C-alpha positions as YAML, in Angstrom:
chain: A
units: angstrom
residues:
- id: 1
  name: UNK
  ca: [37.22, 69.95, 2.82]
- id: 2
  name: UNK
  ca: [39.17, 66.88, 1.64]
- id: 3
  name: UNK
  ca: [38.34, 64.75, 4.52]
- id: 4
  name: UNK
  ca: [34.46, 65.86, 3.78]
- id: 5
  name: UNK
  ca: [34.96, 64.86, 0.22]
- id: 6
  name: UNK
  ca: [36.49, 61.44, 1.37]
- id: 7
  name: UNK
  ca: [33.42, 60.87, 3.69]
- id: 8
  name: UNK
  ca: [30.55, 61.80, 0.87]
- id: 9
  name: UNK
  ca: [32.80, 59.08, -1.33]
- id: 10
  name: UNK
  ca: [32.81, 56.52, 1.13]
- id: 11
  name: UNK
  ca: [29.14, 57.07, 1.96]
- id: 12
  name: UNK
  ca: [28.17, 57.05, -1.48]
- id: 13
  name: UNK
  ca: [30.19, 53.99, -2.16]
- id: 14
  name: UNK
  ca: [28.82, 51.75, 0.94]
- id: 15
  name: UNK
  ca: [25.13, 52.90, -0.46]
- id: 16
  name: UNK
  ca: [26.04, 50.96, -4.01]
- id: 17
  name: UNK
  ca: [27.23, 48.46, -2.25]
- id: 18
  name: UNK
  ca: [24.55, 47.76, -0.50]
- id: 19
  name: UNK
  ca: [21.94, 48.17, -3.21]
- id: 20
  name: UNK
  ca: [24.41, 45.43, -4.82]
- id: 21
  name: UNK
  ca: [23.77, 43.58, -2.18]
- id: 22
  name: UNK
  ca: [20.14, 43.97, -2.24]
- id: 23
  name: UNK
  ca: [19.56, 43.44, -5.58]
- id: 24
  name: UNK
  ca: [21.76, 39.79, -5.24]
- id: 25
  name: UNK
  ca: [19.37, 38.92, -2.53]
- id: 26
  name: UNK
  ca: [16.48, 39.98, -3.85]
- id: 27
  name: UNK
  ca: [17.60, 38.08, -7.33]
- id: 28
  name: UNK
  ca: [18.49, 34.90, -5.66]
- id: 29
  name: UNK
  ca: [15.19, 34.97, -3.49]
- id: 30
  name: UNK
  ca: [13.71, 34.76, -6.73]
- id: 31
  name: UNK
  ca: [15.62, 32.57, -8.69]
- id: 32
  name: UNK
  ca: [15.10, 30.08, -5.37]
- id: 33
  name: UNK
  ca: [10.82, 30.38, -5.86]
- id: 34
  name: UNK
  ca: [11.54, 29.79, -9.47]
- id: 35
  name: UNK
  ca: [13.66, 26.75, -9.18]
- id: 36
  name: UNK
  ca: [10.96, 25.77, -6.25]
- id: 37
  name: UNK
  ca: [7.90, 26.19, -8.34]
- id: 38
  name: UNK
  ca: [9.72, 24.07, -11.43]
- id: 39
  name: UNK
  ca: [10.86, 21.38, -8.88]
- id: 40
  name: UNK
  ca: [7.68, 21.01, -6.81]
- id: 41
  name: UNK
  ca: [4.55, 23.45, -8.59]
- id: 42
  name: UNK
  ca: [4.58, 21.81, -11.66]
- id: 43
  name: UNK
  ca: [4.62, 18.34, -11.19]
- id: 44
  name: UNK
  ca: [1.48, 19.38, -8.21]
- id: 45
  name: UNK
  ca: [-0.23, 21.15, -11.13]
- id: 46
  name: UNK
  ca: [0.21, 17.58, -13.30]
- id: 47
  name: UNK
  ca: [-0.67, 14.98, -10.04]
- id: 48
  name: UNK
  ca: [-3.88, 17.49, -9.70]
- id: 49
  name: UNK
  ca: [-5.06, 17.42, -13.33]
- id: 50
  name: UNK
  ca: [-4.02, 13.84, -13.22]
- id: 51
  name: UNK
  ca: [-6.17, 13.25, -10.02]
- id: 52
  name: UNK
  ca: [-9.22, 15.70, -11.66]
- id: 53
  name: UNK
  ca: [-8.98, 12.93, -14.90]
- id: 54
  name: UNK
  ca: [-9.27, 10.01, -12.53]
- id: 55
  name: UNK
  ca: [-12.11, 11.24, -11.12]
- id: 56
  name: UNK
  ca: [-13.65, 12.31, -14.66]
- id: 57
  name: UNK
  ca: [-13.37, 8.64, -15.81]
- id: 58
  name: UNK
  ca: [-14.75, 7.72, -12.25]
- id: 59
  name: UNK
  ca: [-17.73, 9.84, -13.18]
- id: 60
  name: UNK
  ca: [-18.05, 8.43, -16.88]
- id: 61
  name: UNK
  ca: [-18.19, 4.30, -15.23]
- id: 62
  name: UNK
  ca: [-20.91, 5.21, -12.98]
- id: 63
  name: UNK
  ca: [-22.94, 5.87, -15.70]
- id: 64
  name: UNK
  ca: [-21.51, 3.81, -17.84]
- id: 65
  name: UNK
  ca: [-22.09, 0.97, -15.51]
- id: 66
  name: UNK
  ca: [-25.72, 1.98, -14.60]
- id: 67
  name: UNK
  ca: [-26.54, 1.99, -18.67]
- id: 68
  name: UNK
  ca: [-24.92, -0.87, -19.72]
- id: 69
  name: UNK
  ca: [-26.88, -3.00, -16.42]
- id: 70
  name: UNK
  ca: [-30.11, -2.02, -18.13]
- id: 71
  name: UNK
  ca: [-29.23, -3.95, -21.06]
- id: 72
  name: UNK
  ca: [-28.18, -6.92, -19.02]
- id: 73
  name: UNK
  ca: [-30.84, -7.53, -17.20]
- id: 74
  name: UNK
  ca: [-33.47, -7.28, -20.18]
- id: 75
  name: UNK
  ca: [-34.74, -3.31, -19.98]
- id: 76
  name: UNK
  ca: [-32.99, -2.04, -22.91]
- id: 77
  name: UNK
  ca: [-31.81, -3.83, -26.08]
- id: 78
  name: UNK
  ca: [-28.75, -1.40, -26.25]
- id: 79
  name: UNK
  ca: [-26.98, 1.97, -24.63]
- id: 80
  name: UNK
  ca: [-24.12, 4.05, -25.91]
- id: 81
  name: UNK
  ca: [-22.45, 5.76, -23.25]
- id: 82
  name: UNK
  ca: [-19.53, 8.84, -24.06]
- id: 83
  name: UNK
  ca: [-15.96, 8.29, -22.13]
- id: 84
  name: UNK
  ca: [-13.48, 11.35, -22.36]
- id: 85
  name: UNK
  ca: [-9.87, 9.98, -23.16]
- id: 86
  name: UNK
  ca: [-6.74, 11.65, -21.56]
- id: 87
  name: UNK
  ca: [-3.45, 10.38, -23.13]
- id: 88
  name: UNK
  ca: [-5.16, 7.19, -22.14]
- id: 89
  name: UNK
  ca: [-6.77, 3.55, -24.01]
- id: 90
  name: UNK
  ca: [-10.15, 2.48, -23.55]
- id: 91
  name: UNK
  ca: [-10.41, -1.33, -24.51]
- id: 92
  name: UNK
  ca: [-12.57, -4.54, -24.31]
- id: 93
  name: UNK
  ca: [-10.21, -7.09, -23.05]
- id: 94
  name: UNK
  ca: [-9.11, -9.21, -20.33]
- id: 95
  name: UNK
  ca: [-9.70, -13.20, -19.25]
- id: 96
  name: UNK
  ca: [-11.31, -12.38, -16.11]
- id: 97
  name: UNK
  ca: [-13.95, -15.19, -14.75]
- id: 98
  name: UNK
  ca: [-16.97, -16.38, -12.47]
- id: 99
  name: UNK
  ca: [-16.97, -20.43, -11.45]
- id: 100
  name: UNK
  ca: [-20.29, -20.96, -8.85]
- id: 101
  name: UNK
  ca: [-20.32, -24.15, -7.51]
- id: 102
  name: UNK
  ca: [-23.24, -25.33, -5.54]
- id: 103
  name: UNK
  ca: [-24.47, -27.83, -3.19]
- id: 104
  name: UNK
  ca: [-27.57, -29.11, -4.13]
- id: 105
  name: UNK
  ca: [-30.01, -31.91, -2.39]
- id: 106
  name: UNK
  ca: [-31.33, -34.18, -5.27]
- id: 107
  name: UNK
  ca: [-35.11, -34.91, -3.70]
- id: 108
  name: UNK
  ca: [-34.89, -37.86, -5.88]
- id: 109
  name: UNK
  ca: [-31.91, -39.57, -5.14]
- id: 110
  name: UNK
  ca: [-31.94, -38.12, -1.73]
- id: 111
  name: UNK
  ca: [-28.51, -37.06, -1.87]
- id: 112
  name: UNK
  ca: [-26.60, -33.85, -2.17]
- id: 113
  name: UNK
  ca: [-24.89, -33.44, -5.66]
- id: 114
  name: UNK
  ca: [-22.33, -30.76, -6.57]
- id: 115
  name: UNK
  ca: [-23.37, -28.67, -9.09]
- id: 116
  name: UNK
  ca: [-20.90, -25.52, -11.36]
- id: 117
  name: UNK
  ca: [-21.76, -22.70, -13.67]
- id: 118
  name: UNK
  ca: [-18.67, -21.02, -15.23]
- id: 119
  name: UNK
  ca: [-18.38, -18.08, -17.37]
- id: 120
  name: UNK
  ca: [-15.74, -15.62, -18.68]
- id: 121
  name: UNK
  ca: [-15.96, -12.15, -18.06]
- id: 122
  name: UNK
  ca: [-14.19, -10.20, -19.35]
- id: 123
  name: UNK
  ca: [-13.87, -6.20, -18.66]
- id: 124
  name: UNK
  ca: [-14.79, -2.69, -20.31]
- id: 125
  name: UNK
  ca: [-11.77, -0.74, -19.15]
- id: 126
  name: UNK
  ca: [-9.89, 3.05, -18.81]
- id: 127
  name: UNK
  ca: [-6.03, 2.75, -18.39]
- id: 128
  name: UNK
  ca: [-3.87, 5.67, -18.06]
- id: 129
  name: UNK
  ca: [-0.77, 5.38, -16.84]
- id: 130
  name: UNK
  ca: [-0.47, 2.89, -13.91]
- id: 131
  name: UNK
  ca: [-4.58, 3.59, -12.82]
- id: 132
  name: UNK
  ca: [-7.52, 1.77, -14.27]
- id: 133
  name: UNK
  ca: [-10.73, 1.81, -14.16]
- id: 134
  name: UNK
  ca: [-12.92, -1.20, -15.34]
- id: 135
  name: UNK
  ca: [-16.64, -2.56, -15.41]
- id: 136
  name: UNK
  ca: [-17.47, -5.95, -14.83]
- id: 137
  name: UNK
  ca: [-19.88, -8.30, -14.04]
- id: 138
  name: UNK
  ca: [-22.35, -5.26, -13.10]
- id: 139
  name: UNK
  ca: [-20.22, -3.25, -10.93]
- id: 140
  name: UNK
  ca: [-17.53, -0.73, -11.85]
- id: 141
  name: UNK
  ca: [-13.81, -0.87, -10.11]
- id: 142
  name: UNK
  ca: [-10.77, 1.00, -9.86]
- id: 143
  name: UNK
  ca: [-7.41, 0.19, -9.70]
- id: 144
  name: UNK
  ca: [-4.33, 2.89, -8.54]
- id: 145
  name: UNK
  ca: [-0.34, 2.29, -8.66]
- id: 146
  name: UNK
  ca: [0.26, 0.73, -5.02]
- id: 147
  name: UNK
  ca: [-2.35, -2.30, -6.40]
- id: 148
  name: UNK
  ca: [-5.20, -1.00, -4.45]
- id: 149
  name: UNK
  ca: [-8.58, -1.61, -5.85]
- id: 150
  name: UNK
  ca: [-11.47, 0.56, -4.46]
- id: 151
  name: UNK
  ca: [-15.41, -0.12, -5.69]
- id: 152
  name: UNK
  ca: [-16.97, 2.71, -8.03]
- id: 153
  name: UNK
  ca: [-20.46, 1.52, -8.32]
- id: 154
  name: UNK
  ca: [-21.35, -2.34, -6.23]
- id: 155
  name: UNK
  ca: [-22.18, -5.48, -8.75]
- id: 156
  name: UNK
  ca: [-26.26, -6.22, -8.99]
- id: 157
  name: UNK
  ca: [-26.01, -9.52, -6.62]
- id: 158
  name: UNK
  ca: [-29.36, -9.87, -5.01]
- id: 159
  name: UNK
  ca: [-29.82, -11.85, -1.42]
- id: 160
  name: UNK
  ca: [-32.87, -12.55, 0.49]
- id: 161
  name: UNK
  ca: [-34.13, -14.88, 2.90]
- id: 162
  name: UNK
  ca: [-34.66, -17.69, 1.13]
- id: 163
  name: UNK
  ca: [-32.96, -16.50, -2.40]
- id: 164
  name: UNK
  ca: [-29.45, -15.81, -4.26]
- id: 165
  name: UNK
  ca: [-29.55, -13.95, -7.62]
- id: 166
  name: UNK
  ca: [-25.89, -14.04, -9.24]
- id: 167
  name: UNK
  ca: [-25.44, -11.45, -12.36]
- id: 168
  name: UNK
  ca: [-23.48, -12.92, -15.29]
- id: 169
  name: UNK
  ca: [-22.30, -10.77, -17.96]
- id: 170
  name: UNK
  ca: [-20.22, -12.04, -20.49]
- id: 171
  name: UNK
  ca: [-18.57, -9.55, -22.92]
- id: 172
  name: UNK
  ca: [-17.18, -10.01, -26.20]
- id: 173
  name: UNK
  ca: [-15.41, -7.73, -28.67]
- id: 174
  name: UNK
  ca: [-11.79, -6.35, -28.79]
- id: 175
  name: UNK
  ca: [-12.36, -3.03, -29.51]
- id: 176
  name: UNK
  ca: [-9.68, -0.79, -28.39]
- id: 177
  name: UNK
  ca: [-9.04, 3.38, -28.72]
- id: 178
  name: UNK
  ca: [-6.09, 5.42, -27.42]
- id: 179
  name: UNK
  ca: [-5.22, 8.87, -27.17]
- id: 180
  name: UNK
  ca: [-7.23, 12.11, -26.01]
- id: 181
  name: UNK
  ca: [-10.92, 12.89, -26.82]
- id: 182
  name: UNK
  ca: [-14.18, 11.46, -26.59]
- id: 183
  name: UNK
  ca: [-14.87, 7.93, -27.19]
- id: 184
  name: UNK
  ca: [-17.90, 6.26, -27.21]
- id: 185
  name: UNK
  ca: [-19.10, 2.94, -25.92]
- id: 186
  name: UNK
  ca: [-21.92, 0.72, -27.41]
- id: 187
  name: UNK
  ca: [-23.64, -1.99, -25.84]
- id: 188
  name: UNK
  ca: [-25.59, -4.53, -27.73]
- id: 189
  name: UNK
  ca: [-27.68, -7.31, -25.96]
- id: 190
  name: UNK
  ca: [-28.08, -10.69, -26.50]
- id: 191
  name: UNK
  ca: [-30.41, -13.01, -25.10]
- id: 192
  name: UNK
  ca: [-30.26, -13.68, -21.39]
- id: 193
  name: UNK
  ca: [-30.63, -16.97, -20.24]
- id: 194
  name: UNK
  ca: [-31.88, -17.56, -16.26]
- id: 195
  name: UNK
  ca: [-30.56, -20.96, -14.35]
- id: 196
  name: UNK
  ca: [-32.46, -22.04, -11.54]
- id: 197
  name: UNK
  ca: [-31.03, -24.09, -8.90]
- id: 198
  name: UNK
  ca: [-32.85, -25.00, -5.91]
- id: 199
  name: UNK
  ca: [-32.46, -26.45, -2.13]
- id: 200
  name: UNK
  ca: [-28.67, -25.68, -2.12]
- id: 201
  name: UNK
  ca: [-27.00, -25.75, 1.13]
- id: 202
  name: UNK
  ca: [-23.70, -24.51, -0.01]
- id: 203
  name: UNK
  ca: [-22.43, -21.80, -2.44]
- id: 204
  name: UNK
  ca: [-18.74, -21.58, -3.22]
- id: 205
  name: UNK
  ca: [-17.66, -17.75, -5.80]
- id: 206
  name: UNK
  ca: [-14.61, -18.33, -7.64]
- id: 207
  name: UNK
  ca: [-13.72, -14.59, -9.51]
- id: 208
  name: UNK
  ca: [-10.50, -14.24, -11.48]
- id: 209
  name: UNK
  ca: [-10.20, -10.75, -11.96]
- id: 210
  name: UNK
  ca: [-7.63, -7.94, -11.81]
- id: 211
  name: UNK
  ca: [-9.90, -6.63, -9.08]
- id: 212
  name: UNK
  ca: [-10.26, -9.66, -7.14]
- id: 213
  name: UNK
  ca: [-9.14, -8.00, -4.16]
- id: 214
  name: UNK
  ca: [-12.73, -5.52, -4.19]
- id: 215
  name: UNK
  ca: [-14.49, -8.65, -5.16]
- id: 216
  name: UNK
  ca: [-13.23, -10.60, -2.22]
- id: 217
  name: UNK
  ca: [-14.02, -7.32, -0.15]
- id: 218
  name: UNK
  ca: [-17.86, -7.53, -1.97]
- id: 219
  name: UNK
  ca: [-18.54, -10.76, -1.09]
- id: 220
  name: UNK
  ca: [-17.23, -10.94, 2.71]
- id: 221
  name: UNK
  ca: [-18.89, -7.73, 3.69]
- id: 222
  name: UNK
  ca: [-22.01, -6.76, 1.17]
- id: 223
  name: UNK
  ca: [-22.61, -10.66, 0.34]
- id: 224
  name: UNK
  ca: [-21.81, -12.12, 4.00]
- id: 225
  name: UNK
  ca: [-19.38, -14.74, 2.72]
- id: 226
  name: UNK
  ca: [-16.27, -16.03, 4.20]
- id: 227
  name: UNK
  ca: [-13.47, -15.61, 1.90]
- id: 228
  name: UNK
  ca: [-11.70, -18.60, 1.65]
- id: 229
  name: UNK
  ca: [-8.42, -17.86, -0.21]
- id: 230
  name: UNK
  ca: [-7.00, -15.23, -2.16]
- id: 231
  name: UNK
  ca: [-4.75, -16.76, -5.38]
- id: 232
  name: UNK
  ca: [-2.34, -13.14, -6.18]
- id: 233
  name: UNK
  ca: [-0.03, -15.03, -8.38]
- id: 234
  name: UNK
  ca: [-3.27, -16.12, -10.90]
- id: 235
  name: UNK
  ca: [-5.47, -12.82, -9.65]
- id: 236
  name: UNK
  ca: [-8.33, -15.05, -7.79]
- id: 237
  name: UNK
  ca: [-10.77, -15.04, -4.98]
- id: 238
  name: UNK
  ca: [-12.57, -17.52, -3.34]
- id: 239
  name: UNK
  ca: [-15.46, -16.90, -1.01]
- id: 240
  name: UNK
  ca: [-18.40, -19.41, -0.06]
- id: 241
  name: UNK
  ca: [-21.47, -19.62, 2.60]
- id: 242
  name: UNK
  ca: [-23.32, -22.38, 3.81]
- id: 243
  name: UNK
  ca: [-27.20, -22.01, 3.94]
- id: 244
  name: UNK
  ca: [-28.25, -24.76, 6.27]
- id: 245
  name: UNK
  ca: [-30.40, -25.58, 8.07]
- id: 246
  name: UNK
  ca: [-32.50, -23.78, 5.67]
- id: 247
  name: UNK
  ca: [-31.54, -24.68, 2.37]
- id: 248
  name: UNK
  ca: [-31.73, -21.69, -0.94]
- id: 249
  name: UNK
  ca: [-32.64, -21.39, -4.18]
- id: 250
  name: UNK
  ca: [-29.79, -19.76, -6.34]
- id: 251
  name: UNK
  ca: [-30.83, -17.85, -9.76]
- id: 252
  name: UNK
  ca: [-28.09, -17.27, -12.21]
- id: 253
  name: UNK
  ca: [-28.91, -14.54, -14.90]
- id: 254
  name: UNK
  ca: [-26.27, -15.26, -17.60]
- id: 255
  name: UNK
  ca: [-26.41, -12.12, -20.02]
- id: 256
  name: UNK
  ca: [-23.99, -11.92, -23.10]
- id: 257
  name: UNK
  ca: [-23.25, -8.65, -24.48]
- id: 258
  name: UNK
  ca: [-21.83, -7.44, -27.36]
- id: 259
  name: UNK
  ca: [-19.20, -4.42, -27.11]
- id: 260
  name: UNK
  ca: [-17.89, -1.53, -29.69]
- id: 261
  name: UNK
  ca: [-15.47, 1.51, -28.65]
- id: 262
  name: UNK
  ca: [-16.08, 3.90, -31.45]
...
């Protein structure tokens, strides 16, 4: 009876035991999924609604960028176009640049002279964080940490046969807004002047930009230039065709623009 006893004591005792053991296991199983979902869930959660943002603001220049083209080329005096802030700054700002420099042959001198337009830019821009997302000069760019820029919406150059048309837009203000909510951005035309230049032979694009990297991109492979040289320490691109034997006429449209972020 005593040796029974002993056995029903030791049984009963290896059974707690192992429910001890159980419940350890079970507890550090899930004391591992929490310390993996702090380490690794939560910061996938952020990069996601961080990537969903992006792609929000993305969104918001693509129409921005279609709106404010309608007042730069003459079809509307004005647009006002919404942009949703996330812990981010939407700002007029920036030095960025076009130089076009031309050859042109002079029918009455008979000789080819070299002729430049120049302009600043400037840029209507989204930064959060290390990403931003800009318009300029007619098309709308994006920016990401490792420097890469990638084209939203493509600039309104026009090139035919026997014709270049070269947007200008030149942007003032220094309106600037930070923080979370909606913003809105309001265009205000001036008036657009149109230079004509005609039997040119060569055309040389100079853009300083932080996106001159998509711009050199534009013009090699939607524009069919060569790009000459790209400047990283000043943020410059330079890309240039020759037109002969048959020479081109080249149309600048040179719009200026006034800009407020309300």
């Amino acid at each position: 009876m005593a040796l029974k006893n002993t056995l029903n004591g030791l049984k009963a005792a290896e059974e707690a035991v192992s429910e001890v053991v159980d419940f350890s296991i079970t507890m550090g199983i899930m004391l591992a999924a929490i310390a993996i979902i702090g380490t690794a869930g939560f910061p996938l959660v952020e990069h996601m609604q961080e990537a969903q943002h992006t792609e929000n603001i993305k969104q918001s220049f693509t129409v921005l960028t279609s709106n404010i083209n309608k007042v730069a080329f003459g079809s509307s005096p004005s647009q006002s176009v919404e942009i949703k802030l996330h812990e981010s700054t939407a700002a007029v700002s920036g030095t960025s640049s076009i130089i076009v420099e031309m050859k042109v042959w002079n029918s009455s001198t008979h000789v080819v002279d070299t002729k430049s337009f120049d302009r600043q830019l400037r840029v209507i821009e989204n930064r959060y964080k290390e990403r931003s997302i800009g318009y300029e000069n007619t098309g709308a760019w994006a920016k990401y940490e490792r420097e890469k820029v990638v084209m939203i919406s493509k600039p309104n150059f026009a090139v035919a046969e026997d014709l270049l048309m070269i947007p200008v837009v030149m942007l003032s203000g220094s309106s600037s807004v930070s923080g979370t909510g909606l913003v809105r951005v309001v265009c205000d035309g001036g008036l657009p002047s149109v230079h004509r230049y005609e039997n040119v032979s060569m055309v040389n694009i100079t853009i300083g930009s932080e996106y001159y990297d998509g711009w050199g991109r534009f013009l090699n492979e939607t524009m069919g230039m060569q790009v000459t040289g790209y400047d990283v320490f000043n943020g410059t691109v330079s890309a240039s065709k020759q037109y002969l034997p048959d020479n081109i006429d080249v149309v600048i449209v040179s719009s200026p623009m006034r800009v407020t972020i309300q």
